[in-house]
Coordinates of N, CA, C and O in Angstrom, one line a residue:
M180 N -29.0 -73.0 -38.7 CA -28.0 -72.9 -37.7 C -27.3 -72.1 -39.3 O -27.1 -72.6 -40.3
E181 N -26.2 -71.5 -38.6 CA -25.3 -70.4 -39.3 C -24.3 -71.3 -39.5 O -23.5 -71.6 -38.8
Q182 N -23.7 -70.9 -41.1 CA -22.3 -72.0 -41.3 C -21.1 -71.2 -40.9 O -21.4 -69.9 -41.3
P183 N -20.0 -71.3 -40.2 CA -19.1 -70.6 -40.5 C -18.6 -70.1 -41.4 O -18.4 -70.8 -42.5
T184 N -18.0 -68.9 -41.4 CA -17.5 -68.5 -42.9 C -15.8 -69.1 -43.3 O -15.7 -69.6 -42.3
G185 N -16.1 -69.3 -44.0 CA -14.8 -69.8 -44.7 C -14.8 -70.8 -46.1 O -16.1 -70.7 -46.2
T186 N -13.8 -71.5 -46.2 CA -14.5 -72.3 -47.4 C -15.0 -73.8 -47.1 O -14.5 -74.0 -46.2
M187 N -15.8 -74.3 -47.8 CA -16.3 -75.9 -47.7 C -15.6 -76.8 -48.1 O -15.3 -76.2 -49.3
T188 N -15.2 -77.5 -47.8 CA -14.3 -78.5 -48.2 C -14.9 -79.2 -48.8 O -16.1 -80.3 -48.1
D189 N -14.7 -80.3 -50.0 CA -15.3 -81.3 -50.8 C -15.1 -83.0 -50.1 O -14.0 -83.0 -49.1
Q190 N -16.2 -83.2 -50.2 CA -15.8 -84.6 -49.3 C -15.3 -85.7 -50.3 O -16.2 -86.0 -51.5
A191 N -14.3 -86.4 -49.9 CA -13.7 -87.5 -50.6 C -14.3 -88.8 -50.2 O -14.7 -88.8 -48.9
P192 N -13.9 -89.9 -51.2 CA -14.3 -91.2 -50.6 C -13.2 -91.3 -49.6 O -12.1 -91.2 -49.7
A193 N -13.8 -92.4 -48.6 CA -12.6 -93.0 -47.4 C -11.5 -93.2 -48.0 O -11.6 -94.3 -48.6
D194 N -10.7 -93.1 -47.7 CA -9.1 -93.4 -47.9 C -7.8 -93.6 -46.5 O -7.9 -93.0 -46.1
P195 N -7.7 -94.9 -46.2 CA -7.2 -95.2 -45.0 C -5.5 -94.4 -45.7 O -4.7 -94.3 -44.3
A196 N -5.4 -94.5 -46.4 CA -3.9 -94.0 -46.7 C -4.0 -92.8 -47.3 O -2.7 -92.3 -47.7
V197 N -4.7 -91.9 -47.0 CA -4.9 -90.1 -47.4 C -3.5 -89.5 -46.7 O -3.6 -90.0 -45.6
T198 N -3.1 -88.8 -47.3 CA -2.1 -87.9 -47.0 C -2.7 -86.9 -45.9 O -3.8 -86.7 -45.8
D199 N -1.7 -86.5 -45.4 CA -2.6 -85.6 -43.9 C -3.0 -84.2 -44.7 O -3.9 -84.2 -44.2
D200 N -2.1 -83.3 -45.8 CA -3.0 -82.7 -46.6 C -4.4 -82.8 -47.1 O -5.1 -81.8 -47.1
K201 N -4.5 -83.9 -47.0 CA -5.8 -84.4 -47.8 C -7.2 -84.8 -46.6 O -8.2 -85.4 -46.9
L202 N -6.5 -85.0 -45.5 CA -7.8 -85.6 -44.7 C -8.9 -84.1 -44.4 O -10.0 -85.2 -44.0
A203 N -8.6 -83.3 -44.6 CA -9.8 -82.6 -44.3 C -11.0 -82.9 -44.9 O -12.6 -82.7 -45.0
T204 N -11.0 -83.6 -46.4 CA -12.0 -84.2 -47.1 C -12.6 -85.6 -47.1 O -13.3 -86.1 -47.4
Q205 N -11.6 -86.6 -45.4 CA -12.1 -87.6 -45.0 C -13.6 -87.5 -44.4 O -14.1 -86.7 -43.5
P206 N -14.8 -88.4 -44.8 CA -15.8 -88.4 -44.0 C -15.3 -89.1 -42.9 O -14.5 -90.2 -42.3
I207 N -16.3 -87.8 -41.4 CA -16.2 -88.2 -40.4 C -17.1 -90.0 -40.0 O -16.0 -90.8 -38.9
G208 N -17.7 -90.3 -40.6 CA -18.3 -91.5 -40.4 C -17.5 -92.7 -40.3 O -17.4 -93.8 -39.7
Y209 N -16.5 -92.7 -41.6 CA -15.5 -93.8 -41.7 C -14.7 -93.9 -40.6 O -14.3 -95.0 -40.0
W210 N -13.9 -92.8 -40.5 CA -13.0 -92.6 -39.3 C -13.5 -92.8 -37.9 O -12.7 -93.5 -37.1
S211 N -14.7 -92.4 -37.6 CA -15.0 -92.6 -36.0 C -15.3 -93.8 -36.0 O -15.3 -94.5 -35.0
G212 N -16.0 -94.5 -36.8 CA -16.2 -96.0 -36.9 C -14.9 -96.7 -37.0 O -15.2 -97.9 -36.8
L213 N -14.0 -96.6 -37.7 CA -12.7 -97.1 -37.8 C -12.5 -97.7 -36.2 O -12.1 -98.3 -35.3
V214 N -12.4 -96.0 -35.6 CA -11.9 -95.9 -34.2 C -12.4 -96.7 -33.1 O -12.2 -97.5 -32.3
H215 N -13.8 -96.6 -33.4 CA -15.2 -97.4 -32.6 C -14.7 -99.0 -32.5 O -14.6 -99.5 -31.7
T216 N -14.2 -99.4 -33.6 CA -14.1 -100.6 -34.1 C -13.0 -100.9 -33.6 O -12.6 -102.2 -32.7
A217 N -11.8 -100.2 -33.5 CA -10.1 -100.7 -33.3 C -10.1 -100.7 -31.8 O -9.4 -101.9 -31.3
V218 N -10.6 -99.5 -31.5 CA -10.5 -99.1 -29.8 C -11.5 -100.8 -28.8 O -10.9 -101.1 -27.9
T219 N -12.5 -100.4 -29.4 CA -13.3 -101.8 -28.8 C -12.9 -102.9 -29.1 O -12.9 -103.9 -27.7
R220 N -12.7 -103.6 -30.0 CA -12.2 -105.0 -30.2 C -10.7 -104.7 -29.5 O -10.5 -105.9 -28.3
H221 N -9.8 -103.9 -29.1 CA -8.6 -104.0 -28.3 C -9.2 -104.2 -26.8 O -8.5 -105.0 -26.0
L222 N -9.9 -103.5 -26.7 CA -10.6 -103.5 -25.1 C -11.2 -104.4 -25.3 O -11.0 -105.1 -23.9
R223 N -11.8 -105.0 -25.6 CA -12.6 -106.5 -25.2 C -11.7 -107.7 -25.3 O -12.1 -108.3 -24.4
D224 N -10.8 -107.7 -26.1 CA -9.8 -108.8 -26.6 C -9.3 -108.6 -25.3 O -8.9 -110.3 -24.6
A225 N -8.4 -107.9 -24.8 CA -7.8 -107.4 -23.4 C -8.7 -108.0 -22.0 O -8.2 -109.3 -21.1
M226 N -9.6 -107.6 -22.1 CA -10.8 -108.2 -21.3 C -11.3 -109.9 -21.3 O -11.4 -110.0 -20.1
A227 N -11.4 -109.9 -22.2 CA -11.5 -111.6 -22.3 C -10.4 -112.4 -21.5 O -10.9 -113.6 -21.2
K228 N -9.2 -111.9 -21.9 CA -8.0 -112.5 -21.2 C -8.1 -112.8 -20.1 O -7.4 -113.8 -19.2
I229 N -9.1 -112.3 -19.1 CA -8.9 -112.0 -17.2 C -10.7 -112.5 -17.4 O -11.0 -112.0 -16.5
D230 N -11.5 -113.1 -18.7 CA -12.8 -113.2 -18.1 C -13.5 -112.6 -17.8 O -14.4 -112.6 -16.7
V231 N -13.8 -111.4 -17.9 CA -14.8 -110.0 -17.9 C -14.9 -109.5 -19.3 O -14.4 -109.3 -20.0
T232 N -16.1 -108.8 -19.6 CA -16.8 -108.2 -20.5 C -16.8 -106.7 -20.0 O -16.7 -106.2 -18.9
Q233 N -16.8 -105.7 -21.3 CA -16.6 -104.4 -21.0 C -18.3 -104.3 -20.7 O -18.4 -103.1 -19.6
P234 N -19.5 -104.4 -20.7 CA -20.5 -104.8 -20.3 C -20.6 -105.0 -18.9 O -21.4 -103.8 -17.7
Q235 N -20.1 -105.9 -18.4 CA -19.6 -106.4 -17.2 C -18.8 -104.9 -16.0 O -19.4 -104.9 -15.1
Y236 N -18.1 -104.6 -16.5 CA -17.2 -103.5 -16.0 C -18.4 -102.3 -16.3 O -18.2 -101.5 -15.2
W237 N -18.9 -101.7 -17.2 CA -19.8 -100.9 -17.1 C -20.5 -100.9 -16.0 O -20.7 -100.2 -14.6
V238 N -21.2 -102.3 -15.4 CA -22.1 -102.2 -14.2 C -21.4 -102.2 -13.1 O -21.9 -102.2 -12.2
L239 N -20.4 -103.1 -13.2 CA -19.7 -102.6 -11.8 C -19.3 -101.4 -11.5 O -19.2 -101.0 -10.5
N240 N -19.1 -100.6 -12.6 CA -18.4 -99.4 -12.2 C -20.0 -98.4 -11.5 O -19.9 -97.6 -10.9
R241 N -20.8 -98.6 -12.4 CA -22.2 -97.9 -12.2 C -22.8 -98.7 -10.4 O -22.9 -97.3 -9.7
V242 N -22.5 -99.7 -10.3 CA -23.0 -100.1 -8.7 C -22.3 -99.5 -7.9 O -22.3 -99.2 -6.8
N243 N -21.0 -99.4 -8.3 CA -19.7 -98.9 -7.7 C -20.1 -97.1 -7.0 O -19.8 -96.6 -6.0
G244 N -20.9 -96.6 -8.0 CA -20.8 -95.0 -8.1 C -22.3 -94.5 -7.7 O -23.1 -95.2 -7.5
G245 N -21.9 -93.4 -6.6 CA -23.3 -92.9 -6.3 C -23.2 -92.8 -4.7 O -22.9 -94.0 -4.1
A246 N -24.3 -92.1 -4.2 CA -24.5 -91.8 -2.6 C -25.4 -93.3 -2.5 O -25.0 -94.1 -1.4
T247 N -26.1 -93.6 -3.6 CA -27.2 -94.4 -2.9 C -27.0 -95.5 -4.0 O -26.7 -95.5 -5.1
P248 N -26.6 -96.9 -3.3 CA -26.8 -98.2 -4.6 C -28.1 -97.9 -5.4 O -29.2 -97.8 -5.0
P249 N -28.0 -98.1 -6.5 CA -28.9 -97.8 -7.5 C -29.8 -99.8 -7.5 O -29.0 -100.7 -7.2
T250 N -31.4 -100.0 -8.3 CA -31.4 -101.0 -8.3 C -31.3 -101.4 -9.8 O -30.7 -100.5 -10.5
R251 N -31.4 -102.7 -9.7 CA -31.3 -103.5 -10.9 C -31.9 -102.3 -12.0 O -31.6 -102.3 -13.2
E252 N -33.4 -101.9 -12.0 CA -34.1 -101.3 -13.2 C -33.3 -99.9 -13.5 O -33.2 -99.8 -14.5
E253 N -32.6 -99.5 -12.5 CA -31.8 -98.0 -12.5 C -30.5 -98.5 -13.5 O -30.0 -97.4 -14.7
V254 N -30.0 -99.4 -13.3 CA -28.8 -99.8 -14.1 C -29.0 -100.1 -15.2 O -28.2 -99.7 -16.2
V255 N -29.8 -101.1 -15.6 CA -30.5 -101.5 -17.1 C -30.6 -100.1 -17.6 O -30.3 -100.0 -18.6
T256 N -31.5 -99.2 -16.9 CA -32.0 -98.1 -17.6 C -30.9 -97.1 -18.2 O -31.1 -96.8 -19.3
Q257 N -30.1 -96.6 -17.3 CA -29.0 -96.3 -17.7 C -28.1 -96.7 -18.6 O -27.5 -96.1 -19.4
L258 N -27.5 -98.0 -18.3 CA -26.5 -98.5 -19.5 C -27.0 -99.3 -20.5 O -25.8 -99.3 -21.5
T259 N -28.4 -99.2 -20.8 CA -28.9 -100.0 -21.9 C -28.7 -99.4 -23.4 O -28.3 -99.8 -24.1
P260 N -28.4 -97.9 -23.3 CA -28.2 -97.5 -24.7 C -26.8 -97.5 -24.8 O -26.1 -97.1 -26.3
L261 N -25.9 -98.0 -24.4 CA -24.1 -98.3 -24.6 C -24.2 -99.6 -25.0 O -22.9 -100.0 -25.4
A262 N -25.3 -100.2 -24.9 CA -24.7 -101.8 -25.2 C -25.4 -102.3 -26.3 O -25.9 -101.4 -27.3
D263 N -25.1 -103.6 -26.7 CA -25.5 -103.9 -28.0 C -27.1 -104.4 -28.3 O -27.1 -105.0 -29.5
G264 N -27.6 -104.8 -26.9 CA -29.1 -104.8 -27.3 C -30.0 -104.4 -26.2 O -29.1 -104.6 -25.2
E265 N -31.4 -104.1 -25.9 CA -31.7 -104.1 -25.0 C -32.1 -105.1 -23.7 O -32.0 -104.7 -22.6
H266 N -31.4 -106.2 -23.7 CA -31.7 -107.1 -23.3 C -30.0 -107.5 -22.5 O -30.1 -108.4 -21.3
E267 N -29.3 -106.9 -23.2 CA -27.9 -107.0 -22.6 C -27.3 -106.8 -21.2 O -26.9 -107.4 -20.5
I268 N -27.5 -105.4 -20.8 CA -27.5 -105.2 -19.6 C -28.0 -105.9 -18.4 O -27.6 -106.1 -17.4
A269 N -29.6 -106.3 -18.7 CA -30.2 -107.4 -17.7 C -29.7 -108.7 -17.4 O -29.2 -109.0 -16.4
R270 N -29.1 -109.2 -18.5 CA -28.1 -110.7 -18.5 C -27.2 -110.2 -17.8 O -26.5 -111.3 -17.3
V271 N -26.1 -108.9 -17.7 CA -25.1 -108.7 -17.2 C -25.1 -108.9 -16.1 O -24.4 -109.5 -15.2
V272 N -26.4 -108.4 -15.3 CA -26.9 -108.2 -14.3 C -26.9 -109.7 -13.2 O -26.1 -110.1 -12.5
D273 N -27.5 -110.3 -14.3 CA -27.5 -111.7 -13.6 C -26.4 -112.5 -14.0 O -26.2 -113.3 -12.8
Q274 N -25.7 -112.3 -14.6 CA -24.1 -113.0 -14.9 C -23.5 -112.2 -13.2 O -22.8 -113.5 -12.9
L275 N -23.3 -111.1 -13.0 CA -22.7 -110.9 -11.8 C -23.1 -111.2 -10.6 O -22.6 -111.7 -9.8
L276 N -24.5 -111.2 -10.5 CA -25.2 -112.0 -9.1 C -25.0 -113.3 -8.8 O -24.7 -113.9 -8.3
H277 N -24.7 -114.0 -9.9 CA -24.5 -115.3 -10.7 C -22.8 -115.6 -10.0 O -22.4 -116.6 -9.3
R278 N -21.8 -115.0 -10.3 CA -20.6 -115.2 -10.5 C -20.5 -114.7 -8.8 O -19.3 -114.6 -8.3
G279 N -21.4 -113.9 -7.8 CA -20.9 -113.3 -6.8 C -20.4 -112.3 -6.9 O -19.6 -111.7 -5.5
W280 N -20.2 -111.1 -7.8 CA -19.5 -110.2 -7.7 C -20.6 -108.9 -7.2 O -20.1 -107.9 -6.8
L281 N -22.2 -109.6 -7.4 CA -23.0 -108.3 -7.1 C -24.3 -109.0 -6.1 O -24.0 -110.3 -6.0
R282 N -24.6 -108.0 -5.4 CA -25.6 -109.2 -4.4 C -26.9 -108.0 -4.3 O -27.0 -106.7 -4.6
L283 N -28.1 -108.2 -3.8 CA -29.4 -107.7 -3.8 C -29.7 -107.5 -2.5 O -29.6 -108.5 -2.0
D284 N -29.8 -106.2 -2.0 CA -30.2 -106.2 -0.6 C -32.0 -106.5 -0.4 O -32.7 -106.6 -1.6
T285 N -32.8 -106.4 0.3 CA -34.1 -106.7 0.7 C -35.1 -105.4 -0.3 O -36.0 -105.8 -0.7
E286 N -34.3 -104.4 -0.7 CA -35.0 -103.3 -1.3 C -34.5 -103.6 -2.4 O -35.1 -102.2 -3.3
Q287 N -34.0 -104.4 -3.1 CA -33.7 -104.9 -4.7 C -32.8 -103.2 -5.0 O -32.4 -103.5 -6.3
H288 N -31.9 -103.1 -3.9 CA -30.6 -102.2 -4.5 C -29.6 -103.1 -4.3 O -29.3 -104.4 -3.7
L289 N -28.5 -102.9 -5.6 CA -27.4 -103.9 -6.1 C -26.1 -102.9 -5.2 O -26.1 -101.9 -5.0
H290 N -25.5 -103.9 -4.9 CA -24.0 -104.2 -4.2 C -23.1 -104.8 -4.7 O -23.2 -105.6 -4.9
L291 N -21.7 -104.0 -4.5 CA -20.6 -105.0 -4.8 C -19.9 -105.7 -3.6 O -20.6 -105.2 -2.7
T292 N -20.0 -107.1 -4.0 CA -19.5 -107.9 -2.9 C -17.8 -107.5 -2.7 O -17.1 -106.5 -3.7
D293 N -17.4 -108.1 -1.8 CA -15.5 -107.9 -2.1 C -14.9 -108.6 -3.2 O -14.2 -108.0 -3.7
P294 N -15.4 -110.1 -3.5 CA -14.7 -110.4 -4.9 C -15.2 -109.3 -6.2 O -14.6 -109.0 -7.0
G295 N -16.7 -108.6 -6.1 CA -16.7 -107.8 -7.2 C -16.1 -106.6 -7.4 O -15.7 -106.3 -8.3
E296 N -15.6 -106.0 -6.0 CA -14.6 -105.1 -6.0 C -13.5 -105.4 -6.4 O -12.8 -104.4 -7.0
T297 N -12.9 -106.1 -6.2 CA -11.4 -107.0 -6.5 C -11.4 -107.1 -7.8 O -10.5 -106.6 -8.7
A298 N -12.6 -107.4 -8.4 CA -12.6 -107.4 -9.6 C -12.8 -105.9 -10.5 O -12.4 -106.1 -11.6
R299 N -13.6 -105.1 -10.1 CA -13.4 -103.7 -10.6 C -12.2 -103.1 -10.4 O -12.1 -102.8 -11.9
V300 N -11.8 -103.2 -9.8 CA -10.4 -102.4 -9.5 C -9.3 -103.5 -10.8 O -8.9 -102.6 -11.0
R301 N -9.4 -104.7 -10.5 CA -8.4 -105.3 -11.4 C -9.0 -104.7 -12.9 O -8.0 -104.1 -14.1
V302 N -10.0 -104.5 -13.2 CA -10.7 -104.3 -14.9 C -10.2 -103.1 -14.4 O -10.0 -102.6 -16.1
R303 N -10.6 -102.3 -13.7 CA -10.1 -100.5 -14.1 C -8.7 -100.4 -13.9 O -8.0 -99.4 -15.3
E304 N -7.8 -101.0 -13.7 CA -6.4 -101.3 -13.9 C -6.0 -101.5 -15.4 O -5.1 -100.7 -16.4
L305 N -6.6 -102.6 -15.7 CA -6.4 -102.9 -17.2 C -6.9 -102.0 -18.2 O -6.2 -101.7 -19.2
A306 N -7.9 -101.5 -17.6 CA -8.4 -100.2 -18.8 C -7.6 -99.0 -18.9 O -7.6 -98.3 -19.9
T307 N -7.2 -98.9 -17.7 CA -6.0 -97.7 -18.0 C -4.9 -97.9 -18.8 O -4.5 -97.2 -18.9
E308 N -4.2 -99.1 -18.4 CA -3.1 -99.5 -19.1 C -3.7 -99.6 -20.5 O -2.8 -99.0 -21.2
L309 N -4.6 -100.1 -21.0 CA -5.0 -100.1 -22.4 C -5.5 -98.2 -23.0 O -4.9 -98.2 -23.9
R310 N -5.9 -97.8 -22.2 CA -6.0 -96.2 -22.7 C -4.5 -95.7 -22.6 O -4.7 -94.8 -24.0
S311 N -3.7 -96.1 -22.2 CA -2.3 -95.5 -22.5 C -1.7 -96.2 -23.5 O -1.1 -95.7 -24.3
V312 N -2.0 -97.4 -24.1 CA -2.0 -97.6 -25.6 C -2.7 -96.9 -26.8 O -2.4 -96.3 -27.4
V313 N -3.9 -96.9 -26.4 CA -4.6 -96.1 -27.2 C -4.2 -94.4 -27.3 O -4.2 -94.0 -28.8
H314 N -3.9 -93.9 -26.3 CA -3.6 -92.6 -26.1 C -2.1 -92.0 -26.5 O -1.4 -91.1 -26.8
Q315 N -1.3 -93.2 -26.9 CA 0.0 -92.7 -27.1 C 0.1 -91.9 -28.3 O -0.1 -91.8 -29.2
G316 N 1.0 -91.0 -28.0 CA 1.4 -89.9 -28.7 C 0.5 -89.1 -28.9 O 0.4 -88.2 -29.7
I317 N -0.7 -88.8 -27.8 CA -1.4 -87.5 -27.9 C -1.5 -87.2 -26.8 O -1.9 -87.7 -25.8
S318 N -1.6 -86.1 -26.5 CA -1.5 -84.9 -25.4 C -2.6 -85.0 -25.0 O -4.1 -85.4 -26.0
D319 N -2.9 -84.7 -24.0 CA -4.4 -84.7 -23.3 C -5.0 -83.2 -23.9 O -6.5 -83.2 -24.5
E320 N -4.5 -82.3 -24.5 CA -4.8 -80.7 -25.1 C -5.4 -81.6 -26.5 O -6.7 -81.4 -26.8
E321 N -4.4 -82.4 -26.9 CA -5.2 -82.7 -28.2 C -6.4 -83.6 -28.2 O -7.5 -83.3 -29.2
Y322 N -6.6 -84.7 -27.5 CA -7.4 -85.6 -26.9 C -8.8 -84.9 -26.8 O -9.7 -85.3 -27.3
V323 N -8.7 -83.4 -25.8 CA -9.7 -83.0 -25.7 C -10.1 -82.0 -26.7 O -11.5 -81.8 -26.8
A324 N -9.5 -81.5 -27.8 CA -9.8 -80.9 -28.8 C -10.5 -82.1 -29.6 O -11.6 -81.4 -30.4
A325 N -10.0 -83.0 -30.0 CA -10.7 -83.8 -30.7 C -12.2 -84.3 -30.4 O -12.9 -84.4 -31.0
L326 N -12.4 -84.6 -28.8 CA -13.3 -84.8 -28.3 C -14.7 -83.4 -28.2 O -15.7 -83.9 -28.7
K327 N -14.1 -82.4 -28.2 CA -14.9 -81.2 -28.6 C -15.2 -81.1 -30.0 O -16.5 -80.8 -30.4
V328 N -14.5 -81.8 -30.9 CA -14.8 -81.5 -32.5 C -16.0 -83.1 -32.6 O -17.1 -82.1 -32.8
L329 N -15.8 -84.0 -31.5 CA -16.4 -84.7 -32.0 C -17.9 -84.2 -31.6 O -19.4 -84.8 -32.0
R330 N -18.0 -83.8 -30.0 CA -19.3 -83.0 -29.3 C -19.9 -82.2 -30.1 O -21.2 -82.1 -30.2
T331 N -19.4 -81.2 -31.0 CA -19.9 -80.1 -31.9 C -20.4 -81.1 -33.3 O -22.3 -80.6 -33.3
M332 N -19.8 -81.9 -33.6 CA -20.4 -82.8 -34.9 C -22.3 -83.4 -34.1 O -23.2 -83.5 -35.1
V333 N -22.0 -84.4 -33.1 CA -23.2 -84.5 -32.7 C -24.4 -83.5 -32.5 O -25.3 -83.8 -32.9
A334 N -24.0 -82.5 -31.9 CA -24.5 -81.5 -31.8 C -25.1 -80.7 -32.7 O -26.4 -80.6 -33.3
N335 N -24.4 -80.6 -33.7 CA -24.7 -80.2 -35.1 C -26.0 -81.1 -35.9 O -26.6 -80.7 -36.5
V336 N -25.8 -82.5 -36.0 CA -26.4 -83.3 -36.5 C -27.9 -83.3 -35.3 O -29.0 -83.3 -36.1
A337 N -27.7 -83.1 -34.2 CA -29.4 -83.2 -33.6 C -29.9 -82.2 -33.9 O -31.1 -82.2 -33.9
D338 N -29.3 -81.2 -34.0 CA -30.1 -79.7 -34.2 C -30.9 -80.2 -35.8 O -31.8 -78.9 -35.8
H339 N -30.3 -81.1 -36.5 CA -31.0 -81.0 -37.9 C -31.9 -82.0 -37.9 O -32.2 -82.2 -39.2
T340 N -32.2 -82.9 -36.8 CA -33.1 -84.2 -37.0 C -34.3 -84.1 -36.4 O -34.5 -83.0 -35.5
A341 N -35.4 -84.2 -36.9 CA -36.8 -84.1 -36.7 C -37.7 -85.5 -36.5 O -37.4 -85.6 -37.4

Protein backbone atom coordinates (compact mmCIF):
# COMPACT_ATOMS: atom_id res chain seq x y z
CA MET A 1 0.00 0.00 0.00
CA GLU A 2 1.34 3.39 -0.96
CA GLN A 3 2.03 5.91 1.77
CA PRO A 4 0.52 9.37 1.30
CA THR A 5 2.97 12.13 0.57
CA GLY A 6 3.87 14.41 3.41
CA THR A 7 5.65 14.21 6.71
CA MET A 8 5.28 11.17 8.91
CA THR A 9 4.73 12.14 12.53
CA ASP A 10 6.71 10.38 15.24
CA GLN A 11 4.68 8.55 17.87
CA ALA A 12 4.93 9.88 21.41
CA PRO A 13 3.90 8.09 24.60
CA ALA A 14 0.20 8.36 25.48
CA ASP A 15 -0.47 11.55 27.37
CA PRO A 16 -4.01 12.48 28.41
CA ALA A 17 -2.86 16.07 29.06
CA VAL A 18 -1.22 16.60 25.67
CA THR A 19 -1.87 19.97 24.06
CA ASP A 20 -3.80 20.19 20.78
CA ASP A 21 -0.67 20.98 18.79
CA LYS A 22 0.80 17.60 19.83
CA LEU A 23 -2.30 15.41 19.28
CA ALA A 24 -0.95 14.07 15.98
CA THR A 25 1.83 12.33 17.94
CA GLN A 26 -0.59 10.40 20.14
CA PRO A 27 -1.22 6.64 19.75
CA ILE A 28 -4.67 5.83 18.34
CA GLY A 29 -4.90 2.64 20.38
CA TYR A 30 -4.70 4.57 23.63
CA TRP A 31 -7.30 7.15 22.65
CA SER A 32 -9.72 4.74 20.95
CA GLY A 33 -9.46 2.43 23.95
CA LEU A 34 -10.10 5.30 26.34
CA VAL A 35 -13.19 6.36 24.37
CA HIS A 36 -14.47 2.78 24.19
CA THR A 37 -14.09 2.28 27.93
CA ALA A 38 -15.62 5.61 28.92
CA VAL A 39 -18.60 5.47 26.54
CA THR A 40 -19.36 1.80 27.26
CA ARG A 41 -19.18 2.37 31.02
CA HIS A 42 -21.45 5.43 30.76
CA LEU A 43 -24.01 3.50 28.69
CA ARG A 44 -23.95 0.34 30.80
CA ASP A 45 -24.18 2.25 34.10
CA ALA A 46 -27.27 4.12 32.86
CA MET A 47 -28.86 0.92 31.54
CA ALA A 48 -28.23 -0.87 34.84
CA LYS A 49 -30.43 1.72 36.55
CA ILE A 50 -33.38 0.43 34.52
CA ASP A 51 -32.35 -3.23 34.89
CA VAL A 52 -31.23 -3.87 31.34
CA THR A 53 -27.85 -4.61 29.79
CA GLN A 54 -26.29 -3.44 26.57
CA PRO A 55 -26.28 -7.00 25.13
CA GLN A 56 -29.98 -7.32 25.98
CA TYR A 57 -30.59 -4.13 24.02
CA TRP A 58 -28.62 -5.54 21.07
CA VAL A 59 -30.79 -8.66 21.06
CA LEU A 60 -34.05 -6.72 21.34
CA ASN A 61 -33.02 -4.54 18.40
CA ARG A 62 -31.90 -7.50 16.30
CA VAL A 63 -35.16 -9.38 16.91
CA ASN A 64 -37.12 -6.22 16.08
CA GLY A 65 -35.37 -5.58 12.77
CA GLY A 66 -35.82 -7.33 9.47
CA ALA A 67 -38.65 -8.69 7.37
CA THR A 68 -38.35 -12.24 8.71
CA PRO A 69 -38.05 -12.95 12.44
CA PRO A 70 -34.59 -14.32 13.20
CA THR A 71 -33.87 -17.66 14.80
CA ARG A 72 -31.96 -17.91 18.04
CA GLU A 73 -28.95 -19.20 16.09
CA GLU A 74 -29.04 -16.24 13.70
CA VAL A 75 -29.13 -13.75 16.58
CA VAL A 76 -26.28 -15.52 18.40
CA THR A 77 -24.15 -15.71 15.25
CA GLN A 78 -24.68 -12.08 14.33
CA LEU A 79 -24.15 -10.56 17.78
CA THR A 80 -21.42 -12.76 19.28
CA PRO A 81 -18.60 -10.71 17.69
CA LEU A 82 -19.82 -7.70 19.72
CA ALA A 83 -20.10 -9.63 22.98
CA ASP A 84 -17.67 -10.16 25.84
CA GLY A 85 -17.59 -13.92 25.27
CA GLU A 86 -18.80 -16.63 22.92
CA HIS A 87 -21.68 -17.68 25.19
CA GLU A 88 -22.95 -14.25 26.27
CA ILE A 89 -25.57 -13.72 23.55
CA ALA A 90 -27.08 -17.19 23.98
CA ARG A 91 -27.42 -16.43 27.70
CA VAL A 92 -29.01 -13.07 26.95
CA VAL A 93 -31.59 -14.73 24.69
CA ASP A 94 -32.38 -17.11 27.57
CA GLN A 95 -32.71 -14.17 29.98
CA LEU A 96 -35.08 -12.34 27.65
CA LEU A 97 -37.18 -15.47 27.06
CA HIS A 98 -37.38 -15.98 30.84
CA ARG A 99 -38.23 -12.31 31.39
CA GLY A 100 -41.05 -12.61 28.86
CA TRP A 101 -39.59 -10.01 26.50
CA LEU A 102 -39.06 -12.60 23.75
CA ARG A 103 -40.98 -15.66 22.64
CA LEU A 104 -40.16 -18.52 20.29
CA ASP A 105 -42.63 -19.66 17.65
CA THR A 106 -43.05 -23.28 16.51
CA GLU A 107 -40.33 -22.79 13.87
CA GLN A 108 -37.89 -21.46 16.51
CA HIS A 109 -38.01 -17.85 15.31
CA LEU A 110 -37.72 -15.17 17.99
CA HIS A 111 -40.37 -12.48 18.40
CA LEU A 112 -40.68 -9.48 20.71
CA THR A 113 -43.56 -9.65 23.12
CA ASP A 114 -45.49 -6.49 24.05
CA PRO A 115 -43.39 -6.07 27.23
CA GLY A 116 -40.27 -6.67 25.14
CA GLU A 117 -41.22 -3.96 22.67
CA THR A 118 -42.00 -1.58 25.54
CA ALA A 119 -38.55 -2.29 27.01
CA ARG A 120 -36.85 -1.89 23.61
CA VAL A 121 -38.47 1.51 23.08
CA ARG A 122 -37.59 2.63 26.62
CA VAL A 123 -33.94 1.60 26.23
CA ARG A 124 -33.75 3.21 22.79
CA GLU A 125 -34.95 6.49 24.29
CA LEU A 126 -32.29 6.18 27.00
CA ALA A 127 -29.59 5.40 24.41
CA THR A 128 -30.64 8.47 22.42
CA GLU A 129 -30.35 10.65 25.54
CA LEU A 130 -26.94 9.19 26.33
CA ARG A 131 -25.77 9.70 22.76
CA SER A 132 -26.58 13.41 23.05
CA VAL A 133 -24.31 13.62 26.10
CA VAL A 134 -21.46 11.81 24.33
CA HIS A 135 -21.86 13.95 21.19
CA GLN A 136 -22.16 17.28 23.02
CA GLY A 137 -20.06 19.89 21.21
CA ILE A 138 -19.47 17.58 18.22
CA SER A 139 -21.20 18.33 14.93
CA ASP A 140 -22.50 15.53 12.72
CA GLU A 141 -19.81 16.48 10.20
CA GLU A 142 -17.04 16.12 12.80
CA TYR A 143 -18.48 12.81 13.95
CA VAL A 144 -18.64 11.46 10.40
CA ALA A 145 -15.05 12.64 9.75
CA ALA A 146 -13.83 10.87 12.91
CA LEU A 147 -15.58 7.63 11.94
CA LYS A 148 -14.15 7.81 8.42
CA VAL A 149 -10.66 8.14 9.86
CA LEU A 150 -11.23 5.18 12.19
CA ARG A 151 -12.71 3.10 9.37
CA THR A 152 -9.66 3.85 7.21
CA MET A 153 -7.31 2.86 10.05
CA VAL A 154 -9.14 -0.47 10.42
CA ALA A 155 -8.85 -1.05 6.67
CA ASN A 156 -5.15 -0.13 6.73
CA VAL A 157 -4.46 -2.69 9.43
CA ALA A 158 -6.65 -5.35 7.78
CA ASP A 159 -4.70 -4.88 4.54
CA HIS A 160 -1.45 -5.69 6.38
CA THR A 161 -2.49 -8.79 8.30
CA ALA A 162 -2.05 -12.23 6.88
